[in-house]
Amino acid sequence: MNNKEIFEKTVWKAIASLGIPSLISIFVMILYNMADMYFISFLHDYTQIAAVSLIMPVFSLMTAFSTMLGNGGCTLIAQALGAGDKAQARSYASLCVWAMIVTGCVIAVGCFLFCNPLLQFLGANEEMWDYAGKYLLILAAGAPVILLNYGLGCMMRGEGAIKPGLLANMISTVANILLDPLFILVFRMGVTGAAAATVMGNVMGAVFLAWYKRRHEMILTFSPKPARGHVRRIGRVVSLGLPNAASTILSGLASTFSNQLLVGYGTEAVAAMAASGKSIMVVGMMQMGICMGVQPLMAYCYGGKDFSRLKEVLQKLLILTLALGLGLGGLGLLGSRVLVALFIEDAGVLAMGQRMVRIQLISAPFLGMFYISNNFMQATGKAAAATATAVLRQGVLLMPLLYVFEAFMLLPGIPAAHVAADLGAILIAGGLAAVYYHSIMGGADLQGKRKQAR
């Protein structure tokens, strides 16, 4: 089925065609992210769990750049195809592929050259230092392929190829889940085995996507030729993909500052927050997955000036994400102890993590409104506004709130700061999106009246 057939179905069917695979892909990614910590928990050593948590901002940096290039490319490819310009779509695809490769190599070299300063910045104490260092260096070695695995799947969505990215994520996850117990428990490699399993899983996913591309006629290309003479277009890609990337990068940076504060309460607090974060991530990420999946549809409607359909997409997306967020949030609240116990056995750390889950679930069910607003602004070319709201949530709001809330509330203030930042970002992003939405619809009405007058 080509992109035109998918994008021009009835709205609910189009949302399902784009959103469900993306939703499954995000769920698979959640399992992927949980696998390392889950199998490390069988070693009954929460120090290694804390070490993995410390390095997660580096992995977030890799996925951020991948998401930036993949999502930015996806939006522009969809817009170009909506306007009937296949040559331009191909130039964006080529440009993004090679930008992923180069960026991955830069990240890898940077991690190897500045390993010790980076570990110190991330908050590693003497107890976690060796574990965190081993995990970091192996992860860094796989940076280029990690960027390709995540980014190529995103870009393929722009031309209506939904399944390849989903299958690649499933291949990566299954490989990681199978290799984790082998490396971590059988070979007793601990965090080293967890990192190796992560990299090997991404290699398998990227190889599958390359194979799929060779077997199918697609806009996506690995040839640098279509990008020649169009290098400046990378600025457009970055501007549209930056909101998602900024959110992920700043989330990792905020996680680092959070860990620096948590270390003051002991390694146990770092491990508890890590388990808490893994326990509730499904609520927000599932909403994010639907919105990211449907973004090409919004871009296609906007590119084709089908504003009434765009309105219907937004309305139904709001209903869907709110229902999903409230349902998952309720389940998370009821099963908070069971969720944290997946990663932590120590009774004291388990109780600490459970309290953190309950606090963070206050805002998590409503994050769909934030993601709808951001993806709408990206799809309609309002990259600066989308980037600003992403920066507000994980940067301008969260980072100072971490220190303010911790100063007044001590340890509970750290998860509470996340809640306050989320709620503030939802209100601001929703307000900006509403302004742009009315501007677009008002312009469309005015244009229609002028045509009638003629």
PDB file of N, CA and C in Angstrom, residues 209-241:
ATOM      1  N   LEU A 209      16.799  -3.156   7.917  1.00  0.00           N
ATOM      2  CA  LEU A 209      16.296  -1.999   7.171  1.00  0.00           C
ATOM      3  C   LEU A 209      17.045  -1.816   5.851  1.00  0.00           C
ATOM      4  N   ALA A 210      18.367  -2.051   5.883  1.00  0.00           N
ATOM      5  CA  ALA A 210      19.146  -1.957   4.647  1.00  0.00           C
ATOM      6  C   ALA A 210      18.702  -3.032   3.651  1.00  0.00           C
ATOM      7  N   TRP A 211      18.450  -4.239   4.148  1.00  0.00           N
ATOM      8  CA  TRP A 211      17.964  -5.328   3.293  1.00  0.00           C
ATOM      9  C   TRP A 211      16.604  -4.982   2.709  1.00  0.00           C
ATOM     10  N   TYR A 212      15.703  -4.433   3.525  1.00  0.00           N
ATOM     11  CA  TYR A 212      14.363  -4.070   3.069  1.00  0.00           C
ATOM     12  C   TYR A 212      14.439  -3.031   1.955  1.00  0.00           C
ATOM     13  N   LYS A 213      15.320  -2.050   2.144  1.00  0.00           N
ATOM     14  CA  LYS A 213      15.486  -0.997   1.135  1.00  0.00           C
ATOM     15  C   LYS A 213      15.929  -1.598  -0.196  1.00  0.00           C
ATOM     16  N   ARG A 214      16.826  -2.563  -0.171  1.00  0.00           N
ATOM     17  CA  ARG A 214      17.324  -3.176  -1.409  1.00  0.00           C
ATOM     18  C   ARG A 214      16.240  -3.963  -2.133  1.00  0.00           C
ATOM     19  N   ARG A 215      15.271  -4.467  -1.392  1.00  0.00           N
ATOM     20  CA  ARG A 215      14.235  -5.319  -1.976  1.00  0.00           C
ATOM     21  C   ARG A 215      12.993  -4.552  -2.433  1.00  0.00           C
ATOM     22  N   HIS A 216      12.914  -3.258  -2.102  1.00  0.00           N
ATOM     23  CA  HIS A 216      11.706  -2.489  -2.424  1.00  0.00           C
ATOM     24  C   HIS A 216      12.062  -1.162  -3.077  1.00  0.00           C
ATOM     25  N   GLU A 217      11.173  -0.709  -3.927  1.00  0.00           N
ATOM     26  CA  GLU A 217      11.328   0.591  -4.575  1.00  0.00           C
ATOM     27  C   GLU A 217      10.896   1.669  -3.587  1.00  0.00           C
ATOM     28  N   MET A 218      11.842   2.522  -3.176  1.00  0.00           N
ATOM     29  CA  MET A 218      11.550   3.517  -2.149  1.00  0.00           C
ATOM     30  C   MET A 218      12.216   4.843  -2.473  1.00  0.00           C
ATOM     31  N   ILE A 219      11.709   5.898  -1.849  1.00  0.00           N
ATOM     32  CA  ILE A 219      12.343   7.211  -1.914  1.00  0.00           C
ATOM     33  C   ILE A 219      13.672   7.180  -1.162  1.00  0.00           C
ATOM     34  N   LEU A 220      13.698   6.480  -0.046  1.00  0.00           N
ATOM     35  CA  LEU A 220      14.908   6.368   0.776  1.00  0.00           C
ATOM     36  C   LEU A 220      16.072   5.846  -0.061  1.00  0.00           C
ATOM     37  N   THR A 221      17.233   6.463   0.109  1.00  0.00           N
ATOM     38  CA  THR A 221      18.420   6.041  -0.623  1.00  0.00           C
ATOM     39  C   THR A 221      19.660   6.195   0.247  1.00  0.00           C
ATOM     40  N   PHE A 222      20.626   5.283   0.040  1.00  0.00           N
ATOM     41  CA  PHE A 222      21.907   5.374   0.741  1.00  0.00           C
ATOM     42  C   PHE A 222      22.954   6.078  -0.114  1.00  0.00           C
ATOM     43  N   SER A 223      22.584   6.448  -1.318  1.00  0.00           N
ATOM     44  CA  SER A 223      23.511   7.143  -2.197  1.00  0.00           C
ATOM     45  C   SER A 223      23.633   8.614  -1.789  1.00  0.00           C
ATOM     46  N   PRO A 224      24.859   9.149  -1.746  1.00  0.00           N
ATOM     47  CA  PRO A 224      25.010  10.575  -1.407  1.00  0.00           C
ATOM     48  C   PRO A 224      24.678  11.508  -2.572  1.00  0.00           C
ATOM     49  N   LYS A 225      24.510  10.953  -3.769  1.00  0.00           N
ATOM     50  CA  LYS A 225      24.320  11.782  -4.966  1.00  0.00           C
ATOM     51  C   LYS A 225      23.129  12.731  -4.886  1.00  0.00           C
ATOM     52  N   PRO A 226      21.922  12.260  -4.444  1.00  0.00           N
ATOM     53  CA  PRO A 226      20.782  13.184  -4.400  1.00  0.00           C
ATOM     54  C   PRO A 226      20.971  14.353  -3.431  1.00  0.00           C
ATOM     55  N   ALA A 227      21.887  14.193  -2.466  1.00  0.00           N
ATOM     56  CA  ALA A 227      22.104  15.253  -1.479  1.00  0.00           C
ATOM     57  C   ALA A 227      23.071  16.317  -1.972  1.00  0.00           C
ATOM     58  N   ARG A 228      23.841  15.996  -3.014  1.00  0.00           N
ATOM     59  CA  ARG A 228      24.829  16.946  -3.529  1.00  0.00           C
ATOM     60  C   ARG A 228      24.147  18.209  -4.031  1.00  0.00           C
ATOM     61  N   GLY A 229      24.680  19.325  -3.609  1.00  0.00           N
ATOM     62  CA  GLY A 229      24.097  20.594  -3.991  1.00  0.00           C
ATOM     63  C   GLY A 229      22.936  21.028  -3.122  1.00  0.00           C
ATOM     64  N   HIS A 230      22.571  20.157  -2.172  1.00  0.00           N
ATOM     65  CA  HIS A 230      21.428  20.480  -1.302  1.00  0.00           C
ATOM     66  C   HIS A 230      21.797  20.368   0.180  1.00  0.00           C
ATOM     67  N   VAL A 231      23.075  20.486   0.495  1.00  0.00           N
ATOM     68  CA  VAL A 231      23.535  20.315   1.877  1.00  0.00           C
ATOM     69  C   VAL A 231      22.890  21.329   2.811  1.00  0.00           C
ATOM     70  N   ARG A 232      22.592  22.497   2.289  1.00  0.00           N
ATOM     71  CA  ARG A 232      21.986  23.533   3.139  1.00  0.00           C
ATOM     72  C   ARG A 232      20.602  23.124   3.631  1.00  0.00           C
ATOM     73  N   ARG A 233      19.992  22.162   2.962  1.00  0.00           N
ATOM     74  CA  ARG A 233      18.669  21.710   3.390  1.00  0.00           C
ATOM     75  C   ARG A 233      18.707  21.002   4.745  1.00  0.00           C
ATOM     76  N   ILE A 234      19.910  20.630   5.185  1.00  0.00           N
ATOM     77  CA  ILE A 234      19.999  19.965   6.488  1.00  0.00           C
ATOM     78  C   ILE A 234      19.499  20.895   7.586  1.00  0.00           C
ATOM     79  N   GLY A 235      19.623  22.198   7.369  1.00  0.00           N
ATOM     80  CA  GLY A 235      19.097  23.164   8.343  1.00  0.00           C
ATOM     81  C   GLY A 235      17.593  23.046   8.493  1.00  0.00           C
ATOM     82  N   ARG A 236      16.905  22.819   7.388  1.00  0.00           N
ATOM     83  CA  ARG A 236      15.454  22.634   7.425  1.00  0.00           C
ATOM     84  C   ARG A 236      15.095  21.345   8.149  1.00  0.00           C
ATOM     85  N   VAL A 237      15.862  20.282   7.883  1.00  0.00           N
ATOM     86  CA  VAL A 237      15.650  19.000   8.559  1.00  0.00           C
ATOM     87  C   VAL A 237      15.828  19.159  10.060  1.00  0.00           C
ATOM     88  N   VAL A 238      16.920  19.798  10.436  1.00  0.00           N
ATOM     89  CA  VAL A 238      17.230  19.978  11.859  1.00  0.00           C
ATOM     90  C   VAL A 238      16.165  20.828  12.539  1.00  0.00           C
ATOM     91  N   SER A 239      15.720  21.894  11.870  1.00  0.00           N
ATOM     92  CA  SER A 239      14.739  22.795  12.502  1.00  0.00           C
ATOM     93  C   SER A 239      13.424  22.071  12.784  1.00  0.00           C
ATOM     94  N   LEU A 240      13.009  21.180  11.878  1.00  0.00           N
ATOM     95  CA  LEU A 240      11.755  20.462  12.085  1.00  0.00           C
ATOM     96  C   LEU A 240      11.904  19.281  13.030  1.00  0.00           C
ATOM     97  N   GLY A 241      13.087  18.677  13.046  1.00  0.00           N
ATOM     98  CA  GLY A 241      13.304  17.551  13.947  1.00  0.00           C
ATOM     99  C   GLY A 241      13.788  17.954  15.319  1.00  0.00           C
TER     100      GLY A 241
END
